[in-house]
Amino acid sequence: MSEAAPRYQFGDISRVLEALVAADGTAAHSYANRASMGVVREGQLPLSDLADAASYISLLHGRHPGVIDYAATRSTDNAARRWLIEAGDAFAAERAYLTHVTVAAGPAPSTAGQADCETAVSQQRHALDTLAQSDRRGCAMGAAMALVLDWRAMRHVLDMAAIRAGLEPQPCGLPDRAATLDVARAIGGDDGIDRAIQFGARQLLAQHRGLWDLLSARAAVRVRAG
């Protein structure tokens, strides 16, 4: 992961969280960035690459319960309750949209090492489930808030896949950046909780970067295979 984001700043967890997503999130990954625009240097990104992204995002985040649902069962912070309800309801709609886009874009293209790739993402999913069920106060919320903040960039890729597959992108109802950072600020301020929030966020973003690394490698394999 990038070291551009500050390791820790006491009393300013919302700024740390925002910096983490900017430095280590989906939008900072070169392959995800190209996919969100639907282009590569040589021209338009093949629909198969976008279908691959949709399929693997679905493997990681398409099942219920997910990161936000688990976080809701772990959080005891009243300041986070409304945000968790809104985020959970909105992400249920995002899962439905993800399924719709995945079906419309078609199956993930056959790629050498397919079984190993699916196993890797299954392990990532397990890691996220474990993270979001942590009893360490702030950890699950850090992961949930990072997911909501980073999802906007992942959504750009899904929307591109939807457009290319002939679908109209749906609006995203997740809490916006300001509301999410307000929650981070409200539940943070304690040194231990802030560290836990940062840990949860970093681990969530690490799994997302791992997914984009995998998708980039799969695309390169298909190019070499002709």
mmCIF file of C-alpha atoms in Angstrom:
data_model
loop_
_atom_site.group_PDB
_atom_site.id
_atom_site.type_symbol
_atom_site.label_atom_id
_atom_site.label_comp_id
_atom_site.label_asym_id
_atom_site.label_seq_id
_atom_site.Cartn_x
_atom_site.Cartn_y
_atom_site.Cartn_z
ATOM 1 C CA MET A 1 0.000 0.000 0.000
ATOM 2 C CA SER A 2 1.003 3.603 -0.510
ATOM 3 C CA GLU A 3 2.788 5.419 2.253
ATOM 4 C CA ALA A 4 1.398 8.753 1.071
ATOM 5 C CA ALA A 5 -1.341 8.720 3.680
ATOM 6 C CA PRO A 6 -0.303 9.746 7.184
ATOM 7 C CA ARG A 7 0.196 6.861 9.563
ATOM 8 C CA TYR A 8 -1.741 8.487 12.365
ATOM 9 C CA GLN A 9 -2.787 11.927 13.561
ATOM 10 C CA PHE A 10 -4.407 12.004 16.981
ATOM 11 C CA GLY A 11 -7.722 13.824 17.111
ATOM 12 C CA ASP A 12 -8.093 14.093 13.335
ATOM 13 C CA ILE A 13 -9.266 10.640 12.269
ATOM 14 C CA SER A 14 -11.647 11.993 9.634
ATOM 15 C CA ARG A 15 -8.752 13.623 7.773
ATOM 16 C CA VAL A 16 -6.656 10.479 8.127
ATOM 17 C CA LEU A 17 -9.504 8.375 6.760
ATOM 18 C CA GLU A 18 -9.972 10.691 3.801
ATOM 19 C CA ALA A 19 -6.229 10.689 3.089
ATOM 20 C CA LEU A 20 -6.097 6.896 3.264
ATOM 21 C CA VAL A 21 -8.851 6.496 0.675
ATOM 22 C CA ALA A 22 -7.252 9.076 -1.610
ATOM 23 C CA ALA A 23 -3.793 7.465 -1.403
ATOM 24 C CA ASP A 24 -4.639 3.761 -1.172
ATOM 25 C CA GLY A 25 -8.161 3.468 -2.558
ATOM 26 C CA THR A 26 -9.597 2.315 -5.851
ATOM 27 C CA ALA A 27 -9.281 5.687 -7.587
ATOM 28 C CA ALA A 28 -5.511 5.625 -7.013
ATOM 29 C CA HIS A 29 -5.088 2.239 -8.725
ATOM 30 C CA SER A 30 -3.994 2.597 -12.343
ATOM 31 C CA TYR A 31 -6.055 -0.315 -13.694
ATOM 32 C CA ALA A 32 -9.204 0.692 -11.810
ATOM 33 C CA ASN A 33 -8.736 4.256 -13.039
ATOM 34 C CA ARG A 34 -8.570 3.113 -16.660
ATOM 35 C CA ALA A 35 -11.540 0.802 -16.179
ATOM 36 C CA SER A 36 -13.652 3.613 -14.736
ATOM 37 C CA MET A 37 -13.106 5.554 -17.968
ATOM 38 C CA GLY A 38 -13.589 2.475 -20.134
ATOM 39 C CA VAL A 39 -10.368 3.079 -22.055
ATOM 40 C CA VAL A 40 -6.810 1.875 -22.389
ATOM 41 C CA ARG A 41 -3.990 3.535 -24.299
ATOM 42 C CA GLU A 42 -4.785 1.590 -27.445
ATOM 43 C CA GLY A 43 -8.503 2.387 -27.326
ATOM 44 C CA GLN A 44 -11.673 1.286 -25.640
ATOM 45 C CA LEU A 45 -11.439 -1.248 -22.827
ATOM 46 C CA PRO A 46 -13.017 -4.554 -23.936
ATOM 47 C CA LEU A 47 -16.421 -5.297 -22.434
ATOM 48 C CA SER A 48 -14.899 -8.589 -21.261
ATOM 49 C CA ASP A 49 -12.573 -6.657 -18.919
ATOM 50 C CA LEU A 50 -15.499 -4.722 -17.482
ATOM 51 C CA ALA A 51 -17.475 -7.953 -17.107
ATOM 52 C CA ASP A 52 -14.476 -9.417 -15.299
ATOM 53 C CA ALA A 53 -14.431 -6.484 -12.887
ATOM 54 C CA ALA A 54 -18.173 -6.699 -12.222
ATOM 55 C CA SER A 55 -17.988 -10.453 -11.613
ATOM 56 C CA TYR A 56 -15.106 -10.210 -9.169
ATOM 57 C CA ILE A 57 -16.535 -7.207 -7.324
ATOM 58 C CA SER A 58 -19.674 -9.319 -6.971
ATOM 59 C CA LEU A 59 -17.630 -12.185 -5.531
ATOM 60 C CA LEU A 60 -16.152 -9.810 -2.967
ATOM 61 C CA HIS A 61 -19.159 -7.679 -2.035
ATOM 62 C CA GLY A 62 -22.233 -9.271 -3.589
ATOM 63 C CA ARG A 63 -23.316 -11.490 -0.693
ATOM 64 C CA HIS A 64 -25.318 -10.617 2.397
ATOM 65 C CA PRO A 65 -24.341 -10.056 5.156
ATOM 66 C CA GLY A 66 -21.441 -7.847 4.190
ATOM 67 C CA VAL A 67 -19.007 -5.433 5.792
ATOM 68 C CA ILE A 68 -21.601 -2.801 6.705
ATOM 69 C CA ASP A 69 -24.105 -5.376 7.992
ATOM 70 C CA TYR A 70 -21.515 -6.944 10.260
ATOM 71 C CA ALA A 71 -20.318 -3.536 11.450
ATOM 72 C CA ALA A 72 -23.869 -2.684 12.471
ATOM 73 C CA THR A 73 -23.872 -5.656 14.843
ATOM 74 C CA ARG A 74 -20.562 -4.591 16.401
ATOM 75 C CA SER A 75 -20.987 -0.851 16.819
ATOM 76 C CA THR A 76 -22.263 0.538 20.119
ATOM 77 C CA ASP A 77 -21.796 4.177 19.126
ATOM 78 C CA ASN A 78 -25.074 6.106 19.028
ATOM 79 C CA ALA A 79 -23.431 8.614 16.682
ATOM 80 C CA ALA A 80 -23.009 5.866 14.081
ATOM 81 C CA ARG A 81 -26.445 4.258 14.353
ATOM 82 C CA ARG A 82 -28.322 6.327 11.778
ATOM 83 C CA TRP A 83 -25.387 6.220 9.360
ATOM 84 C CA LEU A 84 -25.207 2.431 9.647
ATOM 85 C CA ILE A 85 -28.936 2.048 8.955
ATOM 86 C CA GLU A 86 -28.757 4.319 5.913
ATOM 87 C CA ALA A 87 -25.555 2.732 4.648
ATOM 88 C CA GLY A 88 -26.893 -0.798 5.156
ATOM 89 C CA ASP A 89 -30.123 -0.084 3.284
ATOM 90 C CA ALA A 90 -28.282 1.682 0.479
ATOM 91 C CA PHE A 91 -25.713 -1.074 0.110
ATOM 92 C CA ALA A 92 -28.519 -3.636 -0.205
ATOM 93 C CA ALA A 93 -29.621 -1.647 -3.268
ATOM 94 C CA GLU A 94 -26.014 -1.558 -4.472
ATOM 95 C CA ARG A 95 -25.828 -5.359 -4.260
ATOM 96 C CA ALA A 96 -28.958 -5.639 -6.390
ATOM 97 C CA TYR A 97 -27.468 -3.214 -8.925
ATOM 98 C CA LEU A 98 -24.192 -5.122 -8.891
ATOM 99 C CA THR A 99 -26.032 -8.353 -9.680
ATOM 100 C CA HIS A 100 -27.982 -6.661 -12.481
ATOM 101 C CA VAL A 101 -24.816 -5.257 -14.065
ATOM 102 C CA THR A 102 -22.931 -8.544 -13.688
ATOM 103 C CA VAL A 103 -25.688 -10.486 -15.472
ATOM 104 C CA ALA A 104 -26.007 -7.894 -18.242
ATOM 105 C CA ALA A 105 -22.248 -7.657 -18.844
ATOM 106 C CA GLY A 106 -21.909 -11.417 -19.090
ATOM 107 C CA PRO A 107 -19.748 -13.974 -17.306
ATOM 108 C CA ALA A 108 -16.147 -13.361 -16.348
ATOM 109 C CA PRO A 109 -13.978 -14.205 -19.372
ATOM 110 C CA SER A 110 -12.103 -17.474 -19.275
ATOM 111 C CA THR A 111 -8.597 -16.748 -18.039
ATOM 112 C CA ALA A 112 -5.695 -19.011 -17.180
ATOM 113 C CA GLY A 113 -5.616 -19.734 -13.460
ATOM 114 C CA GLN A 114 -9.360 -19.095 -13.061
ATOM 115 C CA ALA A 115 -9.796 -21.417 -10.071
ATOM 116 C CA ASP A 116 -6.855 -19.855 -8.243
ATOM 117 C CA CYS A 117 -8.265 -16.374 -8.854
ATOM 118 C CA GLU A 118 -11.646 -17.307 -7.428
ATOM 119 C CA THR A 119 -9.982 -18.895 -4.421
ATOM 120 C CA ALA A 120 -7.974 -15.720 -3.840
ATOM 121 C CA VAL A 121 -11.097 -13.552 -3.855
ATOM 122 C CA SER A 122 -12.875 -16.015 -1.589
ATOM 123 C CA GLN A 123 -10.005 -15.589 0.871
ATOM 124 C CA GLN A 124 -10.324 -11.820 0.558
ATOM 125 C CA ARG A 125 -14.016 -12.085 1.324
ATOM 126 C CA HIS A 126 -13.257 -14.150 4.412
ATOM 127 C CA ALA A 127 -10.689 -11.575 5.528
ATOM 128 C CA LEU A 128 -13.270 -8.788 5.197
ATOM 129 C CA ASP A 129 -15.892 -10.788 7.082
ATOM 130 C CA THR A 130 -13.421 -11.349 9.907
ATOM 131 C CA LEU A 131 -12.389 -7.694 9.936
ATOM 132 C CA ALA A 132 -15.993 -6.464 10.042
ATOM 133 C CA GLN A 133 -16.769 -8.767 12.968
ATOM 134 C CA SER A 134 -13.852 -7.590 15.077
ATOM 135 C CA ASP A 135 -14.647 -6.891 18.722
ATOM 136 C CA ARG A 136 -12.021 -4.147 18.783
ATOM 137 C CA ARG A 137 -14.039 -0.952 19.085
ATOM 138 C CA GLY A 138 -13.727 1.158 15.937
ATOM 139 C CA CYS A 139 -12.227 -1.534 13.705
ATOM 140 C CA ALA A 140 -15.446 -2.665 12.014
ATOM 141 C CA MET A 141 -16.581 0.939 11.626
ATOM 142 C CA GLY A 142 -13.265 1.852 10.026
ATOM 143 C CA ALA A 143 -13.777 -0.882 7.455
ATOM 144 C CA ALA A 144 -17.404 0.121 6.843
ATOM 145 C CA MET A 145 -16.588 3.808 6.415
ATOM 146 C CA ALA A 146 -13.685 3.040 4.097
ATOM 147 C CA LEU A 147 -15.975 0.832 2.006
ATOM 148 C CA VAL A 148 -18.557 3.588 1.634
ATOM 149 C CA LEU A 149 -15.886 6.161 0.754
ATOM 150 C CA ASP A 150 -14.116 3.865 -1.717
ATOM 151 C CA TRP A 151 -17.288 2.483 -3.268
ATOM 152 C CA ARG A 152 -17.800 5.645 -5.301
ATOM 153 C CA ALA A 153 -14.723 4.813 -7.372
ATOM 154 C CA MET A 154 -15.730 1.161 -7.689
ATOM 155 C CA ARG A 155 -19.173 2.349 -8.740
ATOM 156 C CA HIS A 156 -17.665 4.280 -11.647
ATOM 157 C CA VAL A 157 -16.373 0.987 -13.040
ATOM 158 C CA LEU A 158 -19.746 -0.695 -12.547
ATOM 159 C CA ASP A 159 -21.500 2.213 -14.235
ATOM 160 C CA MET A 160 -19.145 1.951 -17.205
ATOM 161 C CA ALA A 161 -19.908 -1.775 -17.431
ATOM 162 C CA ALA A 162 -23.635 -0.992 -17.245
ATOM 163 C CA ILE A 163 -23.435 1.573 -20.042
ATOM 164 C CA ARG A 164 -21.447 -0.753 -22.277
ATOM 165 C CA ALA A 165 -23.951 -3.539 -21.604
ATOM 166 C CA GLY A 166 -26.873 -1.283 -22.536
ATOM 167 C CA LEU A 167 -28.137 -0.486 -19.041
ATOM 168 C CA GLU A 168 -28.970 2.862 -17.491
ATOM 169 C CA PRO A 169 -26.777 3.424 -14.404
ATOM 170 C CA GLN A 170 -28.769 3.795 -11.201
ATOM 171 C CA PRO A 171 -28.142 6.561 -8.653
ATOM 172 C CA CYS A 172 -26.113 5.560 -5.611
ATOM 173 C CA GLY A 173 -27.850 6.158 -2.294
ATOM 174 C CA LEU A 174 -24.904 5.577 0.032
ATOM 175 C CA PRO A 175 -24.100 8.292 2.585
ATOM 176 C CA ASP A 176 -21.930 10.941 0.987
ATOM 177 C CA ARG A 177 -18.348 11.786 1.834
ATOM 178 C CA ALA A 178 -19.234 14.602 4.237
ATOM 179 C CA ALA A 179 -21.741 12.504 6.210
ATOM 180 C CA THR A 180 -19.290 9.618 6.468
ATOM 181 C CA LEU A 181 -16.434 11.808 7.656
ATOM 182 C CA ASP A 182 -18.774 13.449 10.163
ATOM 183 C CA VAL A 183 -19.429 10.010 11.662
ATOM 184 C CA ALA A 184 -15.706 9.277 11.822
ATOM 185 C CA ARG A 185 -15.194 12.556 13.652
ATOM 186 C CA ALA A 186 -18.107 11.840 16.022
ATOM 187 C CA ILE A 187 -16.999 8.355 17.072
ATOM 188 C CA GLY A 188 -13.269 9.133 17.068
ATOM 189 C CA GLY A 189 -11.151 11.344 19.272
ATOM 190 C CA ASP A 190 -9.946 8.569 21.539
ATOM 191 C CA ASP A 191 -6.436 7.365 20.735
ATOM 192 C CA GLY A 192 -7.296 3.657 20.834
ATOM 193 C CA ILE A 193 -10.517 4.014 18.826
ATOM 194 C CA ASP A 194 -8.802 6.192 16.229
ATOM 195 C CA ARG A 195 -6.089 3.586 15.769
ATOM 196 C CA ALA A 196 -8.717 0.881 15.388
ATOM 197 C CA ILE A 197 -10.650 2.921 12.808
ATOM 198 C CA GLN A 198 -7.462 3.482 10.861
ATOM 199 C CA PHE A 199 -6.569 -0.215 11.043
ATOM 200 C CA GLY A 200 -9.995 -1.285 9.774
ATOM 201 C CA ALA A 201 -9.850 1.220 6.933
ATOM 202 C CA ARG A 202 -6.335 0.230 5.883
ATOM 203 C CA GLN A 203 -7.229 -3.459 5.819
ATOM 204 C CA LEU A 204 -10.371 -2.854 3.743
ATOM 205 C CA LEU A 205 -8.452 -0.753 1.248
ATOM 206 C CA ALA A 206 -5.697 -3.383 1.077
ATOM 207 C CA GLN A 207 -8.281 -5.967 -0.006
ATOM 208 C CA HIS A 208 -9.644 -3.614 -2.656
ATOM 209 C CA ARG A 209 -6.164 -2.956 -4.026
ATOM 210 C CA GLY A 210 -5.533 -6.688 -4.033
ATOM 211 C CA LEU A 211 -8.674 -7.160 -6.106
ATOM 212 C CA TRP A 212 -7.592 -4.556 -8.666
ATOM 213 C CA ASP A 213 -4.101 -6.069 -8.811
ATOM 214 C CA LEU A 214 -5.725 -9.421 -9.562
ATOM 215 C CA LEU A 215 -8.004 -7.966 -12.247
ATOM 216 C CA SER A 216 -5.061 -6.166 -13.859
ATOM 217 C CA ALA A 217 -3.058 -9.400 -13.928
ATOM 218 C CA ARG A 218 -6.005 -11.309 -15.421
ATOM 219 C CA ALA A 219 -6.371 -8.711 -18.177
ATOM 220 C CA ALA A 220 -2.642 -8.948 -18.958
ATOM 221 C CA VAL A 221 -2.870 -12.755 -19.200
ATOM 222 C CA ARG A 222 -5.728 -12.481 -21.700
ATOM 223 C CA VAL A 223 -3.789 -9.989 -23.798
ATOM 224 C CA ARG A 224 -0.768 -12.308 -23.906
ATOM 225 C CA ALA A 225 -2.992 -15.246 -24.808
ATOM 226 C CA GLY A 226 -4.307 -13.272 -27.743
#
